[in-house]
GROMACS .gro file of C-alpha atoms in nm:
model
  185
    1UNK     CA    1   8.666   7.467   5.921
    2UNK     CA    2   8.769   7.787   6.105
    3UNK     CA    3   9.179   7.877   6.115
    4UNK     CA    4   9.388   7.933   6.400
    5UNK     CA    5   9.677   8.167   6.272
    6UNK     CA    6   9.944   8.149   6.516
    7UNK     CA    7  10.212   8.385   6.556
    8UNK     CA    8  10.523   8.464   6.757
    9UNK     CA    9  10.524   8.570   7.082
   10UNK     CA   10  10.623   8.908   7.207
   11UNK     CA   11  10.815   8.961   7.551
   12UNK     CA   12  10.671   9.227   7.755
   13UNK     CA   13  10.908   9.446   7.900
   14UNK     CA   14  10.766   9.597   8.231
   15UNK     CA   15  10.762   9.975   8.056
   16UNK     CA   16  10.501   9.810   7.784
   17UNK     CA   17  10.270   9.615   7.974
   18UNK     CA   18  10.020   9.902   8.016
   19UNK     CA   19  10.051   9.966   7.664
   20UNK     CA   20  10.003   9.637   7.583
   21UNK     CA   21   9.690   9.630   7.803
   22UNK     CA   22   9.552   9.936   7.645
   23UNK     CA   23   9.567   9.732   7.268
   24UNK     CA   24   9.411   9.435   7.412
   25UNK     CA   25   9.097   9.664   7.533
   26UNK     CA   26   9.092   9.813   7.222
   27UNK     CA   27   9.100   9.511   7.000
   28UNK     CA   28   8.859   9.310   7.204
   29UNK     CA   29   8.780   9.019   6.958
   30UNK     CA   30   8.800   9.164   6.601
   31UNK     CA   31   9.160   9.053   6.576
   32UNK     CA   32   9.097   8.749   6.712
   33UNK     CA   33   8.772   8.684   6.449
   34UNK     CA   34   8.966   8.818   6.125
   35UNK     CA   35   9.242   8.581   6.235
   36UNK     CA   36   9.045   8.273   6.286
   37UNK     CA   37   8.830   8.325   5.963
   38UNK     CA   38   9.162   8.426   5.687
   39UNK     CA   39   9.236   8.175   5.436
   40UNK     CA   40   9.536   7.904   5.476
   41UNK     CA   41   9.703   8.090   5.131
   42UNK     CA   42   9.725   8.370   5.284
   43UNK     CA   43   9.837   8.247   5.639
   44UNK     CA   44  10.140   8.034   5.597
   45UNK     CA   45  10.101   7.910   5.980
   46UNK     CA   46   9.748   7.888   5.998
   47UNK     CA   47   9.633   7.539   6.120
   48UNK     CA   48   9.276   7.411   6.129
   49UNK     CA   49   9.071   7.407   6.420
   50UNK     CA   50   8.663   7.236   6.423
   51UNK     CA   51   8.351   7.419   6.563
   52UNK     CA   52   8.301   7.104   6.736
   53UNK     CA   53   8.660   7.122   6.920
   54UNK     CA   54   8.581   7.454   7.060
   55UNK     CA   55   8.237   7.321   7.175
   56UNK     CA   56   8.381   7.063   7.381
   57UNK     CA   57   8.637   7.300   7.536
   58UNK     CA   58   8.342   7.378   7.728
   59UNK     CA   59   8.261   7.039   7.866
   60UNK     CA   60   8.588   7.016   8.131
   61UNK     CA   61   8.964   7.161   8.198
   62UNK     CA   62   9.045   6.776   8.115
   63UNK     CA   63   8.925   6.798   7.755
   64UNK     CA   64   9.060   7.187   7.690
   65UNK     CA   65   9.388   7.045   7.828
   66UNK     CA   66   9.382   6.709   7.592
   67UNK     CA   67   9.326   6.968   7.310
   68UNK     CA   68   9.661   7.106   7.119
   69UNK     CA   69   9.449   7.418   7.112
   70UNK     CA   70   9.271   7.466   7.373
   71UNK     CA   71   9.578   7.445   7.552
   72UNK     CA   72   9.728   7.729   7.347
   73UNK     CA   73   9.426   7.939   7.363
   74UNK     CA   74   9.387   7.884   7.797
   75UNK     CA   75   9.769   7.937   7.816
   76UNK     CA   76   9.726   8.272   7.603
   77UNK     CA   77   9.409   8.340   7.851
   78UNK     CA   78   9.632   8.269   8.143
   79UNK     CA   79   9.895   8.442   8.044
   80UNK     CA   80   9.684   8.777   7.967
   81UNK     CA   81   9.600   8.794   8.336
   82UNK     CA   82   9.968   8.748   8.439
   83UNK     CA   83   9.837   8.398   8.602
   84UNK     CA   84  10.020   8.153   8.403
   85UNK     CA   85  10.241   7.989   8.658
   86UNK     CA   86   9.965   7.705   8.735
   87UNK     CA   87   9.938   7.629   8.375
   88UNK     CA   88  10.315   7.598   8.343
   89UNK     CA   89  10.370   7.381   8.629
   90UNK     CA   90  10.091   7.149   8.532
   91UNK     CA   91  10.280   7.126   8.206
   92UNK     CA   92  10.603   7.088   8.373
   93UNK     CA   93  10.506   6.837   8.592
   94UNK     CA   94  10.375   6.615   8.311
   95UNK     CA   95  10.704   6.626   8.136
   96UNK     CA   96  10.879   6.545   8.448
   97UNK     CA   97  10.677   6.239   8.472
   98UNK     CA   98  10.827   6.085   8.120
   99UNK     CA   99  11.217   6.110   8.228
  100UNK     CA  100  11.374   5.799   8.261
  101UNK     CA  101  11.761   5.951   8.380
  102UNK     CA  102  11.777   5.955   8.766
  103UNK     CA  103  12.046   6.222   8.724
  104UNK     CA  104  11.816   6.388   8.500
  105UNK     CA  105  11.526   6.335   8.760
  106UNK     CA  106  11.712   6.488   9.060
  107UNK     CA  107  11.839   6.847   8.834
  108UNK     CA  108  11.524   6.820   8.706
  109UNK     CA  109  11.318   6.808   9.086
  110UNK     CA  110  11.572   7.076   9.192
  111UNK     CA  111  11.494   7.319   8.956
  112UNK     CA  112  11.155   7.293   8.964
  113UNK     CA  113  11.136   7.334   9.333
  114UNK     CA  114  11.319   7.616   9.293
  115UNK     CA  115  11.105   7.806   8.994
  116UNK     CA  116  10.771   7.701   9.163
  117UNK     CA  117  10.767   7.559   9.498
  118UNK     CA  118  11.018   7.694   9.712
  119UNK     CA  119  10.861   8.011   9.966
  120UNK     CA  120  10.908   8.288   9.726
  121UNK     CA  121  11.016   8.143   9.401
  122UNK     CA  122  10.969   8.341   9.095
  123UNK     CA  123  10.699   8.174   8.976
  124UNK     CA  124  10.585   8.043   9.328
  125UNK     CA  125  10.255   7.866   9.300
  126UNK     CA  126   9.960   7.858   9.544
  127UNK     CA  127  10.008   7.509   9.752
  128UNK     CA  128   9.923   7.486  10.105
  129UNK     CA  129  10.265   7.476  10.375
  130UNK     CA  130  10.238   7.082  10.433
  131UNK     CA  131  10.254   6.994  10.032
  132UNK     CA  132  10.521   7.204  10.020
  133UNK     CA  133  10.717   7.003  10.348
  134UNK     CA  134  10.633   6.681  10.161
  135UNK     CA  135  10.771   6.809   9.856
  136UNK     CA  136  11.120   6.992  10.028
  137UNK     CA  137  11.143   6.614  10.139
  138UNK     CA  138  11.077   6.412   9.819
  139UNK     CA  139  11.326   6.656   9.623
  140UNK     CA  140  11.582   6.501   9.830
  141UNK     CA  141  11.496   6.166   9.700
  142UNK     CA  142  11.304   6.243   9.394
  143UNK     CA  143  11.083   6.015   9.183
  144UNK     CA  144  10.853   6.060   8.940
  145UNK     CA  145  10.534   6.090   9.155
  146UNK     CA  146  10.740   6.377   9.418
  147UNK     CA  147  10.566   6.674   9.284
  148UNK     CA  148  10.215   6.445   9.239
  149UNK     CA  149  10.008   6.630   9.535
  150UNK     CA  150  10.110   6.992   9.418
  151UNK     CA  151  10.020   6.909   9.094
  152UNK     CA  152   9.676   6.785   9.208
  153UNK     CA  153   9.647   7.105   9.393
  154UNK     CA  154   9.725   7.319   9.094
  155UNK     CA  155   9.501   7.144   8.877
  156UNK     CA  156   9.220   7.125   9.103
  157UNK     CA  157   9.270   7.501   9.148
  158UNK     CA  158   9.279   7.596   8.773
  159UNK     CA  159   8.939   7.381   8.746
  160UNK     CA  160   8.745   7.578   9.009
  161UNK     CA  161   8.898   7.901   8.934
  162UNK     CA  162   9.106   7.971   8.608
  163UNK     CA  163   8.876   7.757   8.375
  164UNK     CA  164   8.544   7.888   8.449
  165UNK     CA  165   8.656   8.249   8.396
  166UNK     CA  166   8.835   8.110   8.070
  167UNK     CA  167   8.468   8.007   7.960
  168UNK     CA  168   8.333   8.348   8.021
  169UNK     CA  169   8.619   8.550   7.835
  170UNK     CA  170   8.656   8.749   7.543
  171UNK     CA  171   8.881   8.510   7.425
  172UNK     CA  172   8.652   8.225   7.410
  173UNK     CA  173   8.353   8.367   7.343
  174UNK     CA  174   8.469   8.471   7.052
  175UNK     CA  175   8.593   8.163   6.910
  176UNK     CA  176   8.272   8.015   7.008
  177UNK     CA  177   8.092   8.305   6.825
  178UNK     CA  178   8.301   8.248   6.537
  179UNK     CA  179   8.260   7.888   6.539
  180UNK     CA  180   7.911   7.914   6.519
  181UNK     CA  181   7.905   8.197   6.251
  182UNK     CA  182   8.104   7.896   6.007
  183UNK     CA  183   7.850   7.643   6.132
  184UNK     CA  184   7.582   7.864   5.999
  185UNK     CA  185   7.754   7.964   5.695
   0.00000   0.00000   0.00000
């Protein structure tokens, strides 16, 4: 079984990023194969993770998604290419879906519009103008299907796009490299 050592995230600070850019190049994969192959007594926050799970990562976003993580490892891919905004409202919007509170719902719909829909929101994500109409309307009246046809959108746009360049990166190819290298041991 190969390990998945997790550990805490850093902030980047605008002054480090190229630095930070610079290590990644430089580290390419070894990091990521001595993490993945280190014993659970040494790693106190190592958790287990099957060849076979990274295989099927490969099959659709849906099962990479379903997958604890595969959704850690495609939110660390998005994140390294400063596109993680789709990811997050994809996430967001599923969590949205579960509240029950109607006051909750409304400060809820409001803040979201405001972090990701609204024209030039910090995390603005890529919708066309009329989903974004539909949506300035439902926020006024929210339920928990208002932000149902962005989400589509976003999804549909991390399938075509995000996901197939998450299957040809560094990042995956390595785990699948190192997945294979246990299945052969």
């Amino acid at each position: 079984m190969l390990i998945l050592v997790t550990s805490p995230s850093r902030e980047l600070h605008p002054l480090n990023i190229d630095m930070e850019d610079n290590r990644r190049k430089q580290t390419k994969g070894s990091d990521l194969r001595s993490r993945l192959q280190r014993r659970p007594s040494h790693a106190p926050n190592a958790e287990r993770l099957s060849p076979e799970e990274i295989i099927l990562w490969s099959q659709s976003l849906e099962r990479l998604l379903a997958s604890k993580y595969g959704m850690a490892t495609f939110q660390a891919f998005l994140k390294s290419e400063f596109s993680d905004e789709n990811i997050e409202f994809w996430l967001i919007c599923e969590d949205y879906k579960k509240i029950k509170s109607s006051f909750r719902l409304s400060s809820r719909a409001k803040k979201i519009y405001k972090t990701y829909i609204e024209a030039e929101a910090p995390k603005e994500i890529n919708i066309d103008h009329k989903t974004r109409d539909l949506i300035a309307q439902n926020v006024k009246t929210p339920s928990t299907v208002c932000f149902d046809e962005a989400q589509r959108i976003v999804y549909s746009l991390m399938e075509k796009d995000s996901y197939p360049r998450f299957l040809r990166s560094n990042i995956y190819r390595t785990l699948l490299d190192s997945a294979s290298d246990y299945v052969k041991m």
